[in-house]
Coordinates of C-alpha atoms and ligand atoms in Angstrom, one line a residue:
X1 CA 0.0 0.0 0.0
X2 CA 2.0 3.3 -1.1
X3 CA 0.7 6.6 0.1
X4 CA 1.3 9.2 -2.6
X5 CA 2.4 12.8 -0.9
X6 CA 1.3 15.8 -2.8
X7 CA 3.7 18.7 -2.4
X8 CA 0.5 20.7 -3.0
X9 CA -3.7 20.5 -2.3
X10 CA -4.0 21.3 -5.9
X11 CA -2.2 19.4 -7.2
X12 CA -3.9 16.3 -5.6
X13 CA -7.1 17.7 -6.8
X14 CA -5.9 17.7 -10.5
X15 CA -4.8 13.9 -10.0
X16 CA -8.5 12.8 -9.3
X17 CA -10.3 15.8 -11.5
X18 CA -8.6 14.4 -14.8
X19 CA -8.9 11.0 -14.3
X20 CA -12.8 11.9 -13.7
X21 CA -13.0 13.9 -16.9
X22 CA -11.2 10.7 -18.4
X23 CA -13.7 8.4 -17.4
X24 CA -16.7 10.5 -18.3
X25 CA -15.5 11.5 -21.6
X26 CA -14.3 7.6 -22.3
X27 CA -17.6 5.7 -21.2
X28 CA -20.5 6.3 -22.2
X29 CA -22.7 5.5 -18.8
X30 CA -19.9 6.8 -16.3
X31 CA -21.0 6.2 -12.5
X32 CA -19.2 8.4 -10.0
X33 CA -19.3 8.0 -6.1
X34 CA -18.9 11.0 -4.6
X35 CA -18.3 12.4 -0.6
X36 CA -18.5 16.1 0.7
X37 CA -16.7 17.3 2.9
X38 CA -13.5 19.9 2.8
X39 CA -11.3 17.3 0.8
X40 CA -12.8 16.7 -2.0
X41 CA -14.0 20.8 -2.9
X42 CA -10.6 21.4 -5.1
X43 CA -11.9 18.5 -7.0
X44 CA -15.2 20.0 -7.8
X45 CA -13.5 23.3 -8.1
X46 CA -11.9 22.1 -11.0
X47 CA -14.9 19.8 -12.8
X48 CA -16.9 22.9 -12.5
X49 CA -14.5 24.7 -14.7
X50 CA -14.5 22.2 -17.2
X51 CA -16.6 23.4 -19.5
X52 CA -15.9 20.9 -22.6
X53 CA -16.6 18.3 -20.6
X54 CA -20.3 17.4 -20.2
X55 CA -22.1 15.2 -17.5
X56 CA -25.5 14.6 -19.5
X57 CA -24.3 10.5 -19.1
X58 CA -23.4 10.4 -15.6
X59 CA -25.1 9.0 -12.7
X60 CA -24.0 10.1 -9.2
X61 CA -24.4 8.7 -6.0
X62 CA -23.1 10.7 -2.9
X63 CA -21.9 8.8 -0.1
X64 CA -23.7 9.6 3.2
X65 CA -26.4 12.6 3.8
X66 CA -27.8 13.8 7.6
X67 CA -30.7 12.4 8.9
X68 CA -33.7 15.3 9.8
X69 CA -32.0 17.7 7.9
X70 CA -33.8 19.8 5.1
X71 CA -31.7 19.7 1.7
X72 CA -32.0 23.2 1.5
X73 CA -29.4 23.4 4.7
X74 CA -26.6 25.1 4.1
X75 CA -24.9 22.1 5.9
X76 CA -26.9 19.2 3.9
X77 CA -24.9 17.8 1.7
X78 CA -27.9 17.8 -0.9
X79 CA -27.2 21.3 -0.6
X80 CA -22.9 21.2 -0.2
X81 CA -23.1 19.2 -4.1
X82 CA -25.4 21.9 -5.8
X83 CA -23.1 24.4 -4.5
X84 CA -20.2 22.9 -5.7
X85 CA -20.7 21.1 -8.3
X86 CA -24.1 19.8 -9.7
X87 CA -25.2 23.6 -10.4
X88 CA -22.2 23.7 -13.2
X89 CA -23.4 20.5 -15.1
X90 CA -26.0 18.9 -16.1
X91 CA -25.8 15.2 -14.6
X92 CA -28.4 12.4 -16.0
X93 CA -29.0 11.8 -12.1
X94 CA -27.6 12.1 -9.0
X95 CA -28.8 10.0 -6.1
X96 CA -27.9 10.5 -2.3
X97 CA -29.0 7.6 0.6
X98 CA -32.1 8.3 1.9
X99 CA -35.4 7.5 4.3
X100 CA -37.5 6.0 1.3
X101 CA -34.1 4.6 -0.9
X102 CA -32.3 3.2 2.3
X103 CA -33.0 -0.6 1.6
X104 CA -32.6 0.3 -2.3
X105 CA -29.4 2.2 -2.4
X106 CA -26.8 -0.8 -3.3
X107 CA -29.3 -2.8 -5.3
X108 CA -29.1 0.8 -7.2
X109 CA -25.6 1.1 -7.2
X110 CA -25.3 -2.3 -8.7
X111 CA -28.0 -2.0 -11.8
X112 CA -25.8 0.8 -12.9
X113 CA -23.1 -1.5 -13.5
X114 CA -21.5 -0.4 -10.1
X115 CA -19.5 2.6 -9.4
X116 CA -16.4 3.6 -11.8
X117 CA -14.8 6.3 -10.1
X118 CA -15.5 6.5 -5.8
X119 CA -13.7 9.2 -4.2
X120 CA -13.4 9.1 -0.5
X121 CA -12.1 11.3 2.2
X122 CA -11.2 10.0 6.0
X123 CA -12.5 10.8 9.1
X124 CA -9.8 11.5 11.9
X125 CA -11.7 8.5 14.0
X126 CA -10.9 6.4 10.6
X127 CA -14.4 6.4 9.3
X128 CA -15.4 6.1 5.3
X129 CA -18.3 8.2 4.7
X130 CA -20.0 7.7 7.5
X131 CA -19.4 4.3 8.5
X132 CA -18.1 4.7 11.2
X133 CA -15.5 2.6 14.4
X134 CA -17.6 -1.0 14.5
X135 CA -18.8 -0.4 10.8
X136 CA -18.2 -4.1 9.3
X137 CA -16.6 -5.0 6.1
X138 CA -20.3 -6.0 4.4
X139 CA -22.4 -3.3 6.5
X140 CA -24.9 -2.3 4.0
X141 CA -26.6 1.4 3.3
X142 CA -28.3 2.3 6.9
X143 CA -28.6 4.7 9.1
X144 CA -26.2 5.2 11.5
X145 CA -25.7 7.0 15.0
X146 CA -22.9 9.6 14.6
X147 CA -20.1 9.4 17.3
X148 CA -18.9 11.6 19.6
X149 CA -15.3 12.5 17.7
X150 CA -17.6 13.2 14.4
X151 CA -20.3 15.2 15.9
X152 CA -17.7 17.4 17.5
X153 CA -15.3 17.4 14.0
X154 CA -18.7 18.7 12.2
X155 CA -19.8 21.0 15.1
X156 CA -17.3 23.6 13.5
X157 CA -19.9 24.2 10.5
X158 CA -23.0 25.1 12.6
X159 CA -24.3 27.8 14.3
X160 CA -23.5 27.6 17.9
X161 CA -27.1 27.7 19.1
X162 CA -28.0 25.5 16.1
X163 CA -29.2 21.4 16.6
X164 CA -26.2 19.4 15.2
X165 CA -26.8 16.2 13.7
X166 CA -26.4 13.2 15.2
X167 CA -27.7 10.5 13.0
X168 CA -27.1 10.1 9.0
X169 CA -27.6 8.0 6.0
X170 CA -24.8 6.4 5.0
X171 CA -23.3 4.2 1.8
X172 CA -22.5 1.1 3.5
X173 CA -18.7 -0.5 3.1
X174 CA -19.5 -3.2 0.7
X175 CA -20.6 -0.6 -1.6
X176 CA -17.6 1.4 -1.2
X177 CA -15.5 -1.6 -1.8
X178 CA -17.3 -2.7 -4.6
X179 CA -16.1 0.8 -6.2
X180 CA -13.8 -0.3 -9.6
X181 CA -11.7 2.6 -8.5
X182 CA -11.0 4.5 -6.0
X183 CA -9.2 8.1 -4.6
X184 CA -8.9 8.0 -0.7
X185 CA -7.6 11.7 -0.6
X186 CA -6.0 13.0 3.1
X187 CA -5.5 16.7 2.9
X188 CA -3.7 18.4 6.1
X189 CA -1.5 16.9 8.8
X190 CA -3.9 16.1 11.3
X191 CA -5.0 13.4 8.8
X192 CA -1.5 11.6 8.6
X193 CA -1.4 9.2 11.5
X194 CA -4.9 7.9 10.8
X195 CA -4.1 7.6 7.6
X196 CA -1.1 5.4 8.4
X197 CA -2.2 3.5 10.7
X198 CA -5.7 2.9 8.1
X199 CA -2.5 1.7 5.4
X200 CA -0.1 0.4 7.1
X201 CA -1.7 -1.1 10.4
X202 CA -4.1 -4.1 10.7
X203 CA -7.0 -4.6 8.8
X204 CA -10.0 -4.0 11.5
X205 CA -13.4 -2.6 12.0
X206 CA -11.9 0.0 14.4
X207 CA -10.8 2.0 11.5
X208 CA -13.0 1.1 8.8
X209 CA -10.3 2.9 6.2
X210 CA -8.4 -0.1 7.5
X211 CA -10.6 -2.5 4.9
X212 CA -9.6 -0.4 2.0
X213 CA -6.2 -2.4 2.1
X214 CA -7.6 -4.9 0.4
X215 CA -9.4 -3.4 -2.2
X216 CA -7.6 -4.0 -5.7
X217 CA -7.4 0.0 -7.2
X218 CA -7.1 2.3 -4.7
X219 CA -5.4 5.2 -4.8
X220 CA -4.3 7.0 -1.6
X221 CA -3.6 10.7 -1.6
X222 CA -1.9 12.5 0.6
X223 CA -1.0 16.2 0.9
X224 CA 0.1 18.8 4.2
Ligands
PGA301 P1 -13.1 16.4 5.7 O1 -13.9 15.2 6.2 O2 -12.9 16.2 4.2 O3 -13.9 17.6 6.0 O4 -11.8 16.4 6.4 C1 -13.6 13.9 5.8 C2 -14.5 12.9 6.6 O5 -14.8 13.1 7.7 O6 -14.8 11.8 6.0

């Protein structure tokens, strides 16, 4: 497992945008998994500005959204994705876990054709999306109770007086491994040691990054 340092943020970003614009200019049903959070903006940054490349073929599916949360939150991740990305393109459709799709969501994934591109950031507890320490290897779509470390990492983007989440939709592992390829991008230093020890330690449900070890095509990104 080789952890690939980035000297800079963008130029990490530029890695995963062109090989995106690859795939959706090379196939002509392109699936895309995407996650929100800081890491992966650059990388929408840049798809936005591509204006010669067009999304009209591509089905999304985002990795996790809050539970009780209206999309039109500025912290919903229905809304994060329009802001940053699906406003700029056209997409044939873009899907995100939900109440009424929970039980659905990997049967979905799979009558695609299954996912060609997933990018991923990682929690500082370890988690993928929001699978979360305990999450097994075969969890499916669900909901799932936040912890403590995550609700307190995402308490920085809400209003001090405002309710903070505490339970969310989530892509379940075996999705995420099922992924043809993925980018498991780190940005910032406070990211390495989880990150090492999600690469380089033992495979185990306590850092559910840990299972990405054995996944055939992954690509892990890091940058300070
Ligand atoms: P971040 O979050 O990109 O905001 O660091 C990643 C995650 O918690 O999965």
């Amino acid at each position: 497992m080789e952890i690939k340092e980035f000297k800079s943020y963008n130029t990490m970003c530029q890695l995963v945008a062109s090989n995106i614009r690859d795939c959706v200019k090379r196939y002509s049903n392109p699936v895309l998994g995407l996650a929100t959070g800081s890491t992966p903006i650059g990388v929408y940054e840049l798809l936005s500005k591509m204006r010669n490349t067009h999304f009209n073929n591509t089905i999304t599916f985002n990795l996790d959204e809050y539970r009780g949360i209206n999309h039109n939150h500025r912290q919903s991740y229905h809304y994060f994705m329009r802001k940053h990305l699906f406003q700029y393109h056209n997409f044939q459709k873009n899907h995100f876990p939900n109440q009424s799709n929970l039980h659905k969501y990997d049967t979905m994934i799979k009558n695609t054709g299954g996912i060609d591109i997933q990018i991923l950031g990682i929690g500082t507890n370890g988690h993928i999306a929001f699978n979360e320490p305990g999450s097994s290897r075969h969890s499916a779509t669900r909901i799932v109770d936040l912890t403590e470390n995550t609700i307190n990492d995402n308490s920085r983007f809400f209003d001090p007086l405002e309710p903070i989440p505490i339970q969310a939709f989530t892509m379940g592992m075996s999705s995420i491994m099922d992924a043809k390829k993925i980018y498991l991008m780190a940005n910032g230093k406070h990211k390495k040691d989880i990150l090492e020890q999600a690469m380089y330690g033992d495979i185990t449900e306590d850092i559910p990054a840990s299972f990405l070890q054995k996944h055939k095509n992954v690509e892990v990104l890091y940058c300070d």
